[in-house]
Coordinates of C-alpha atoms in Angstrom, one line a residue:
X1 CA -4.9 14.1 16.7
X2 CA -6.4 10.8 15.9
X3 CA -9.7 9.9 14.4
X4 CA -10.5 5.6 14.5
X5 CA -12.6 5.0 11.6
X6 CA -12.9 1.1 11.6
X7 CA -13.3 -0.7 14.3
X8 CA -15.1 -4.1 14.5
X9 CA -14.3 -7.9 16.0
X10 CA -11.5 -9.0 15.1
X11 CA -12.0 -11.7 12.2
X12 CA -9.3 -13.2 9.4
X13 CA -10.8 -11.7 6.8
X14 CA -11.5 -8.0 8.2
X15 CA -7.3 -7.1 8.9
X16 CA -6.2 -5.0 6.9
X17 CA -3.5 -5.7 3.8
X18 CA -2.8 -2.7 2.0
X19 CA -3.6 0.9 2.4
X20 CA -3.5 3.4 -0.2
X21 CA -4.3 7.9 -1.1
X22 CA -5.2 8.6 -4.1
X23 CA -3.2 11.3 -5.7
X24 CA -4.7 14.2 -4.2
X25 CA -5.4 12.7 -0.7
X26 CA -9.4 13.4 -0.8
X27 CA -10.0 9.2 -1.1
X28 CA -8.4 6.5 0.8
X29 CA -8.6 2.4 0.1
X30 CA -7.8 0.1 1.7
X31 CA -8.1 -3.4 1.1
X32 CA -8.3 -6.4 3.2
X33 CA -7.4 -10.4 3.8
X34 CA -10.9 -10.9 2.6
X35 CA -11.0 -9.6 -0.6
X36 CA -12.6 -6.3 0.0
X37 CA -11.6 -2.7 -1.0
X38 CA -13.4 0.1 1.2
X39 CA -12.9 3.5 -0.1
X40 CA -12.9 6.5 2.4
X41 CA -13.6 10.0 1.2
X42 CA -13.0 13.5 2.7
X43 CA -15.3 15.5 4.5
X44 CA -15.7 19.2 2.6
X45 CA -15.1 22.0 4.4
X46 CA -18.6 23.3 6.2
X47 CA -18.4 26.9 7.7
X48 CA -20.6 26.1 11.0
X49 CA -18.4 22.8 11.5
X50 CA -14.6 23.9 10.6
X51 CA -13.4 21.2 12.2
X52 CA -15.0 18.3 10.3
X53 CA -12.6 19.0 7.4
X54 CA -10.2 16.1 6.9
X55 CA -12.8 13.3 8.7
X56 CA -12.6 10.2 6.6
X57 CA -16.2 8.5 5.9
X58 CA -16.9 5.2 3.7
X59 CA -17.7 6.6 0.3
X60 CA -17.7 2.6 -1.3
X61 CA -17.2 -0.7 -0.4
X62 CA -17.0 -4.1 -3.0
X63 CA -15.8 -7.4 -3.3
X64 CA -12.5 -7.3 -5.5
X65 CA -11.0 -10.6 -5.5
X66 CA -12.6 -14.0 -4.4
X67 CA -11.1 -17.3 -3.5
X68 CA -10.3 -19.1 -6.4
X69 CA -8.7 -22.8 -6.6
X70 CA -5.8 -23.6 -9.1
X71 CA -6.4 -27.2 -10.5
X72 CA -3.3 -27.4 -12.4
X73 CA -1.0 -26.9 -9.3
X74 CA -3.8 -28.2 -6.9
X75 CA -3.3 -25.1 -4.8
X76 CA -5.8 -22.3 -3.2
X77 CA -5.5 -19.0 -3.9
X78 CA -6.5 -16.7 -1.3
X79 CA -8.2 -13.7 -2.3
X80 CA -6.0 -11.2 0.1
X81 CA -5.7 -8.1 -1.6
X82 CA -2.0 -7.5 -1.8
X83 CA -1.5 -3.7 -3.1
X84 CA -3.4 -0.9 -3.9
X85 CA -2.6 1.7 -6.4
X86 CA -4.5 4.6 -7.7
X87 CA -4.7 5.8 -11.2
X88 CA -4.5 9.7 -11.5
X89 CA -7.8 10.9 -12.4
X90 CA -8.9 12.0 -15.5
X91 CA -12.6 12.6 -15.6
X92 CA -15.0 12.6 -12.8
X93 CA -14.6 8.8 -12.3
X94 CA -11.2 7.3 -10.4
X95 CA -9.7 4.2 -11.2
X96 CA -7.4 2.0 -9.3
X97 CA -5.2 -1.4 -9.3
X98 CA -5.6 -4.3 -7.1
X99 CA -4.1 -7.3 -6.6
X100 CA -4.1 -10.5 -5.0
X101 CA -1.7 -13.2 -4.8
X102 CA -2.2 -14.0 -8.8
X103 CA -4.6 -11.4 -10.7
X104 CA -4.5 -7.6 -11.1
X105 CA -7.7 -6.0 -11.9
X106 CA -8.6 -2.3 -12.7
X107 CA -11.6 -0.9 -11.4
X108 CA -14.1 2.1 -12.0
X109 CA -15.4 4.0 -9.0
X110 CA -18.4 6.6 -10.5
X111 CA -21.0 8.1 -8.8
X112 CA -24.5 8.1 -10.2
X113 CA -27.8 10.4 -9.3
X114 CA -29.7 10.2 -12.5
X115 CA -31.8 7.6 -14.2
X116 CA -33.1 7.4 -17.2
X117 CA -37.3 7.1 -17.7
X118 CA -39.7 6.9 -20.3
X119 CA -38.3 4.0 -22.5
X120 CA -40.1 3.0 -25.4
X121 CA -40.3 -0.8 -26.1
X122 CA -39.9 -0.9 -21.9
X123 CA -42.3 -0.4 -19.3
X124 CA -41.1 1.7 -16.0
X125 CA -40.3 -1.8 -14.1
X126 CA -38.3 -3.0 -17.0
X127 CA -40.6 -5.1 -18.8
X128 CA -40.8 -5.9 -22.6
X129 CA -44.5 -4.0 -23.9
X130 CA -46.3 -5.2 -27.0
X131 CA -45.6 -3.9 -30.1
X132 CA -48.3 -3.2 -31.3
X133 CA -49.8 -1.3 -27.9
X134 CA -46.9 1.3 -28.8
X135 CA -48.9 4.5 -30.7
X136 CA -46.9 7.1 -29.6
X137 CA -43.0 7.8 -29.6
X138 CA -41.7 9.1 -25.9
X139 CA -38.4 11.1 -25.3
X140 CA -36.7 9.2 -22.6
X141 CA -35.6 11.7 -19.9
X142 CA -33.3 11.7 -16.8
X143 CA -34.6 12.0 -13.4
X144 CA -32.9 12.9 -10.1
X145 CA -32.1 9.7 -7.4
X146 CA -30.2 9.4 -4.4
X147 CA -26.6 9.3 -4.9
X148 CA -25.3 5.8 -6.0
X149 CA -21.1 4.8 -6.2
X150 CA -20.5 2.4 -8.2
X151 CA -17.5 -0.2 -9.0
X152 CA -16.9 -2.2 -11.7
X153 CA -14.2 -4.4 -12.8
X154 CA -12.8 -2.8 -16.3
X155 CA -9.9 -5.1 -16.9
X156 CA -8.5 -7.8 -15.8
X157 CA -4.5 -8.8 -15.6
X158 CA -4.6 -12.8 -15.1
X159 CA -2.3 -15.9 -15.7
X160 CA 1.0 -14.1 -16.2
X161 CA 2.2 -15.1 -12.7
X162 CA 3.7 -18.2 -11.4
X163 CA 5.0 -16.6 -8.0
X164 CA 2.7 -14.8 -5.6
X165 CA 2.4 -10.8 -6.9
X166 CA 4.3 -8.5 -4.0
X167 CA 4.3 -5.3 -5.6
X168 CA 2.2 -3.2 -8.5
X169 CA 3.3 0.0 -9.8
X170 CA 1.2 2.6 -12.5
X171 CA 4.3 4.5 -14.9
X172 CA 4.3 7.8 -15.1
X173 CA 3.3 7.5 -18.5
X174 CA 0.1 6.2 -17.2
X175 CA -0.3 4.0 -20.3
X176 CA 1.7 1.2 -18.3
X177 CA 2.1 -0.1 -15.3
X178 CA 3.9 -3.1 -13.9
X179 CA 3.5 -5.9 -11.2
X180 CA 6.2 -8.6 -10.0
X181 CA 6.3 -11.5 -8.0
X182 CA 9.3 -13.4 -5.9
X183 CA 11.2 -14.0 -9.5
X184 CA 9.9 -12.3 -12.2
X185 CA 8.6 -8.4 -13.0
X186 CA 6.0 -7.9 -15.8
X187 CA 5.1 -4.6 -17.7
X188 CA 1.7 -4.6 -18.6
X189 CA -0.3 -1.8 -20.9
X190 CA -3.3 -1.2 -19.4
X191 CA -5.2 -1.7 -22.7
X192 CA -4.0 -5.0 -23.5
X193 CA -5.1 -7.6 -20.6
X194 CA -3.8 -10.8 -22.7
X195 CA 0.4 -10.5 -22.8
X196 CA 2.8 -8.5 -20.8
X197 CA 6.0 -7.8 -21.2
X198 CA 8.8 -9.7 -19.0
X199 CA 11.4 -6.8 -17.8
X200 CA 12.9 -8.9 -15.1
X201 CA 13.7 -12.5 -14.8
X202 CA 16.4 -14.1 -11.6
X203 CA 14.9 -17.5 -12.2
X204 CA 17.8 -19.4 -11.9
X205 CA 17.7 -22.9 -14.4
X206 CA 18.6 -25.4 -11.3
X207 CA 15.8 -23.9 -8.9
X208 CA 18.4 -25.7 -6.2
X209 CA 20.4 -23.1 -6.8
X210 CA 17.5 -20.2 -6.1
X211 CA 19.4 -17.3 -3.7
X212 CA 17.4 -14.5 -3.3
X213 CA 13.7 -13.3 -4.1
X214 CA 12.1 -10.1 -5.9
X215 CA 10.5 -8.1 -2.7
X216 CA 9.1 -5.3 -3.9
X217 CA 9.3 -2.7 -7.0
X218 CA 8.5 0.8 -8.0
X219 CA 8.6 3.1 -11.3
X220 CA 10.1 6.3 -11.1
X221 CA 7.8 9.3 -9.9
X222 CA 8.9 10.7 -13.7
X223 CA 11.3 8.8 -15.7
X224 CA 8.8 6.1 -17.5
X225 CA 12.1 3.9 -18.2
X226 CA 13.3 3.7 -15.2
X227 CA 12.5 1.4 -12.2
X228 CA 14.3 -0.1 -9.2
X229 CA 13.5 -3.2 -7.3
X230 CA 15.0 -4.6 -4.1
X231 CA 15.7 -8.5 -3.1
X232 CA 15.9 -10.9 0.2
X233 CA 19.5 -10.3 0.4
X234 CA 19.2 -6.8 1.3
X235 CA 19.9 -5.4 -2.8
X236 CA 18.6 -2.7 -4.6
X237 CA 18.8 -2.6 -8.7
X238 CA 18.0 0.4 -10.4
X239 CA 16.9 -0.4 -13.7
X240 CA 16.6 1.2 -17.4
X241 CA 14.0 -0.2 -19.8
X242 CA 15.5 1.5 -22.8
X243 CA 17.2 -0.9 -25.4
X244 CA 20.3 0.9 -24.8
X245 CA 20.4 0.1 -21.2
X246 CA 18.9 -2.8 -20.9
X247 CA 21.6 -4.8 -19.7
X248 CA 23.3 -2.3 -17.2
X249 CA 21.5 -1.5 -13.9
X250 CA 22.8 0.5 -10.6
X251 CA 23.5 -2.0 -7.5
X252 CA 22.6 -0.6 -4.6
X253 CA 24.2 -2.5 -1.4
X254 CA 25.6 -2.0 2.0
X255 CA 28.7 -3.9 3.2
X256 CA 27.5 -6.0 6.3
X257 CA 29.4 -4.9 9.3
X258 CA 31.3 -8.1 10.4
X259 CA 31.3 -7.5 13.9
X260 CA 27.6 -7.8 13.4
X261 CA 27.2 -11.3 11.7
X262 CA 24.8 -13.7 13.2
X263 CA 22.7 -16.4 12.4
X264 CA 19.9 -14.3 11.8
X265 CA 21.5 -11.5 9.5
X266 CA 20.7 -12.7 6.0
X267 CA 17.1 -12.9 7.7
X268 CA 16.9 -9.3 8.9
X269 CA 18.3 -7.9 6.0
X270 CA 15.9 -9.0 3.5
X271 CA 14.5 -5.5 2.2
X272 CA 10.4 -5.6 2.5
X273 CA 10.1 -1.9 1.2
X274 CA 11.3 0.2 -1.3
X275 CA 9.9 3.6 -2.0
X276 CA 11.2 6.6 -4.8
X277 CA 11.2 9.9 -3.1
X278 CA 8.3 12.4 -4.8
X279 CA 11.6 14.5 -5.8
X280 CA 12.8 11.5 -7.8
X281 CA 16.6 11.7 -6.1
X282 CA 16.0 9.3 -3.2
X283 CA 15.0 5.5 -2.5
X284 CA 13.8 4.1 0.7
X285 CA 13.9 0.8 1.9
X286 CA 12.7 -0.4 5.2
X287 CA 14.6 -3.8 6.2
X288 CA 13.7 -5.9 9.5
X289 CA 15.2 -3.1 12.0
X290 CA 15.8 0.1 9.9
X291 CA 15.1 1.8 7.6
X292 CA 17.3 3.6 5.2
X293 CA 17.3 6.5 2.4
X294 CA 19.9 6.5 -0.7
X295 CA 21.4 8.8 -3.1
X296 CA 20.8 7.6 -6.7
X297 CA 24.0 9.1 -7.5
X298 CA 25.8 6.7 -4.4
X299 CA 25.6 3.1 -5.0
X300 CA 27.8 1.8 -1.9
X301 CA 26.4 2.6 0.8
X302 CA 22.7 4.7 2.3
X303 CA 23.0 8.1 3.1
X304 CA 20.9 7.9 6.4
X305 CA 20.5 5.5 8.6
X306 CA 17.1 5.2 11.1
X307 CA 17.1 2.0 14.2
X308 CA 13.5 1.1 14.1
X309 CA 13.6 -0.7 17.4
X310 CA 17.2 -1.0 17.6
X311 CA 16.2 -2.8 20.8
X312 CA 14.5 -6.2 19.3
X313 CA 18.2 -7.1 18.1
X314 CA 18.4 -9.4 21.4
X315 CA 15.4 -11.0 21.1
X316 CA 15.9 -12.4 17.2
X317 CA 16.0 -15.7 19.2
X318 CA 12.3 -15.5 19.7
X319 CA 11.6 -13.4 17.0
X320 CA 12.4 -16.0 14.9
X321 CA 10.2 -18.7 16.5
X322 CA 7.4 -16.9 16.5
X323 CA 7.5 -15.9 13.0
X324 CA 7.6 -12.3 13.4
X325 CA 11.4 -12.1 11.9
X326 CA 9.5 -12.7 8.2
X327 CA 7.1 -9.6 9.0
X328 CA 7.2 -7.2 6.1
X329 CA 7.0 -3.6 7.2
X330 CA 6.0 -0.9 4.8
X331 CA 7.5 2.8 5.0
X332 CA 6.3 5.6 3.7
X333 CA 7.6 9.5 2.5
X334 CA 5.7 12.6 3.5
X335 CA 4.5 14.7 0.7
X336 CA 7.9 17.2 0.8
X337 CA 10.3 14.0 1.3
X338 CA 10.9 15.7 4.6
X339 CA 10.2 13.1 7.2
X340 CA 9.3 9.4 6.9
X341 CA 7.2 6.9 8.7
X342 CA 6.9 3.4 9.2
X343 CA 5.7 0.8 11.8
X344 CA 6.6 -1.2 14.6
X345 CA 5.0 -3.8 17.1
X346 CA 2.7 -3.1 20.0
X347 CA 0.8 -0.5 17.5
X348 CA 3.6 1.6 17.2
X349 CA 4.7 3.5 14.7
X350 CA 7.6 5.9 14.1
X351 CA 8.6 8.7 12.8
X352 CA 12.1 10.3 11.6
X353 CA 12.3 13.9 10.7
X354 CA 15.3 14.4 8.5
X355 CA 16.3 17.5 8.5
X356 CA 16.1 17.9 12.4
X357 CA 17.4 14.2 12.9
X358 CA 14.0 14.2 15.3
X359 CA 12.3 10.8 15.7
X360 CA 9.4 10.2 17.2
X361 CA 7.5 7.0 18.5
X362 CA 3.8 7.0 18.7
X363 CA 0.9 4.5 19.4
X364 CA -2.2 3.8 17.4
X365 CA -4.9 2.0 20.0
X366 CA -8.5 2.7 20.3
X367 CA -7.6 3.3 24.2
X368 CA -5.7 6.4 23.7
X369 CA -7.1 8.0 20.4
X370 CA -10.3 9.5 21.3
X371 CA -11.4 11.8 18.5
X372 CA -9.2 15.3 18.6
X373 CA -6.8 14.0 21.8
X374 CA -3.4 14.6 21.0
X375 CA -0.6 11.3 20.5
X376 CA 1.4 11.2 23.5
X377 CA 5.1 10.3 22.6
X378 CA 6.2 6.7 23.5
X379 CA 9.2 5.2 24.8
X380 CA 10.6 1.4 25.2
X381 CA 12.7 0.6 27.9
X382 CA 16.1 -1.6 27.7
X383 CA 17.0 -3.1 30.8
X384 CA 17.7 -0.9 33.7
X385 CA 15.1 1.0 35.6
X386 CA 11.4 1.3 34.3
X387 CA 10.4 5.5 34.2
X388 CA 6.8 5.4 34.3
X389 CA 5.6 6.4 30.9
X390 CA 8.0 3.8 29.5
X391 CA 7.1 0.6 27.9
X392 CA 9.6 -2.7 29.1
X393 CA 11.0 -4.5 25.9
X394 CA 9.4 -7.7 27.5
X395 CA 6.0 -6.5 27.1
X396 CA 5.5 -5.8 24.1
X397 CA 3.1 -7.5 22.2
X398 CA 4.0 -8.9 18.7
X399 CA 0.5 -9.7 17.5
X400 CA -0.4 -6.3 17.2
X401 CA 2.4 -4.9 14.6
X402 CA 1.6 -1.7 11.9
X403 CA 2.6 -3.2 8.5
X404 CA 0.9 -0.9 6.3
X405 CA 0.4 2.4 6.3
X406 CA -0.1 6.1 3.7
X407 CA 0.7 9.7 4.2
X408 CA -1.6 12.6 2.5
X409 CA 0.1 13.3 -0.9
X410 CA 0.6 17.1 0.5
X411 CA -1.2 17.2 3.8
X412 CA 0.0 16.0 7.3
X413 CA -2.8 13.4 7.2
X414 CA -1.5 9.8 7.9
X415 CA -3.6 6.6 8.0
X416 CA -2.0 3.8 10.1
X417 CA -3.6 0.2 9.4
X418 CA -3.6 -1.7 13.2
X419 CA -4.8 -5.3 12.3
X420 CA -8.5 -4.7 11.8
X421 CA -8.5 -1.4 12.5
X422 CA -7.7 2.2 10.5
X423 CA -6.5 5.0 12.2
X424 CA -6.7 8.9 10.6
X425 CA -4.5 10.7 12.1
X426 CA -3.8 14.9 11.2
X427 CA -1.9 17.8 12.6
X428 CA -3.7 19.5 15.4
X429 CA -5.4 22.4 14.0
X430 CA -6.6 25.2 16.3

């Protein structure tokens, strides 16, 4: 059943980059081309409206990055948030990562309903009294005030990147956390904001001889050493921090299928995704037209394989034109590692369950997702005769594509991010 929560005119600034749960799914943030991260927070549970549980409202919203100009390299640097990542929380405020193309910063979300009156060398408006009016000493106490959030920057991660930042990711040790760009990963300890810790370098010394980028990398859901990272030429490299490792790593890669070889097949194999399963055992990565799951233990090739839109492989011609062949798709596990998600174009997204080898295609558009009406599945037509509820490959549109999107850490609660729009959508419950 869907709920829309965002909605406005479309601007640059207002679609949406990066979408993220916090570890136990009660807040969501997103954050967007323009700098800004808005915070959605569950609806308690209210006896007289049973329903209402699991309706997303804006609990904060703030300015996170801004433009900034680089003089040095005489080069703008946009102030898109790139990631999201949420700290676990440890007291009653949260704390999460963002990035743009350059600078991670950490950030304080606390709520506030008390302030403080009956200062002594202040008045109740803030100004300075005279000394010597002041005859008798008052006991400051705290009074009750509508509920204020609050975010403010605590750290701030800058200058270690020449590259533009693709990924961040907090170690289970929560005392690290690590970000990397197209050649380079840093580890970073999120009390020292002045040096990191350089755990991956493929800058090659003749940058004419530059073959392949970083895409995207993740720690381990539980093993602090361990990381893995994936490349444009379709690669995955499990990685081991400790000493004794250091120079050994697992190479994850799929022989390309001859028969297959075209012009465009370095393209679509660039990986734009890689995710550790919550169990630890799996990786997904998400390349231009599938997505696929691998056994740590099997280096040589994936273990399932799931077409996407098997049916775009003829039109890689245009594809590539219009630039849509570059598009970086996210995917996503469910909170039991039992089905995944990712998106498509024409606000479709999809859905592959993998124990029943199921899939499932559905749309996210304000037409179709009034408040509690249930997704009808969608199908894509290739060549042949049209069925009525099916879509023709020739009309789909490619400037509406799902990118990002976030599953509930245990719930069936996914949020689908449609340009400028965010869509909640939950199991029906009766």
């Amino acid at each position: 059943r869907a709920c829309p929560r965002l909605g406005a005119p479309q601007a640059w600034s207002d679609i949406i980059s990066t979408v993220e749960f916090n570890h136990t799914g009660e807040l969501l943030a997103t954050g967007d081309k323009g700098g800004r991260v808005v915070i959605f927070q569950r609806e308690q549970e209210s006896k007289n409206q049973p329903h209402r549980r699991g309706e997303y409202n804006v609990y904060s919203t703030f300015q996170s990055h801004e433009p900034e100009f680089d003089y040095l390299k005489s080069l703008e640097i946009e102030e898109k948030i790139n990631k999201i990542r949420w700290l676990p929380q440890q007291n009653a405020a949260y704390f999460l990562l963002s990035t743009n193309d350059k600078t991670v910063k950490l950030w304080k979300v606390s709520e506030r309903d008390k302030r403080p009156e009956g200062y002594n060398l202040k008045d109740e408006d803030g100004r300075l009294r005279d000394p010597s009016m002041i005859t008798v000493l008052r006991v400051p106490v705290l009074r009750p005030m509508d509920l204020m959030v609050e975010a403010t920057p605590r750290r701030v991660f800058a200058n270690a990147h020449t590259y533009h930042i693709n990924s961040i990711s907090v170690n289970s040790d929560y005392e690290t956390y690590m970000s990397a760009d197209d050649l380079r990963i840093n580890l970073w300890n999120f009390e020292i904001t002045n040096q990191s810790f350089n755990i991956v370098d493929i800058k090659p010394a003749n940058m004419e001889e530059l073959t392949e980028v970083i895409t995207a990398a993740e720690f381990h859901p539980h093993h602090c050493n361990t990381f893995v990272y994936s490349s444009s030429k379709g690669t995955i490299r499990l990685c081991d921090m400790r000493a004794a490792a250091l120079h050994s790593s697992h190479f994850f890669e799929e022989p390309e299928d001859p028969s297959n070889r075209s012009f465009f097949s370095e393209i679509i194999s660039s990986i734009s995704d890689v995710k550790f399963s919550h169990s630890g055992r799996y990786i997904m990565t998400r390349d231009y037209l599938t997505v696929k799951v691998w056994d740590l233990n099997m280096e040589n090739r994936p273990i399932e394989t799931y077409q996407v839109h098997d049916y775009l492989r003829s039109k890689l011609c245009s594809l590539y034109e219009n630039d849509c062949i570059f598009d970086k798709f996210e995917c996503v596990w469910n909170g039991s590692d039992s089905v995944i998600m990712t998106g498509s174009y024409n606000n479709f997204f999809r859905m592959f369950d993998r124990n029943t080898k199921r899939d499932v295609t559905l749309e996210a558009s304000r037409e179709n997702s009034k408040p509690r009406a249930i997704l009808k599945p969608r199908k894509v037509c290739v060549g042949g005769k049209r069925r009525k509820d099916e879509i023709s490959v020739d009309s789909l549109d490619f400037s509406k594509k799902i990118l990002h999107t976030a599953w509930h850490p245990s719930e069936n609660i996914i949020a689908v991010a449609a340009t400028n729009n965010l869509y909640i959508f939950q199991d029906k419950v009766n």
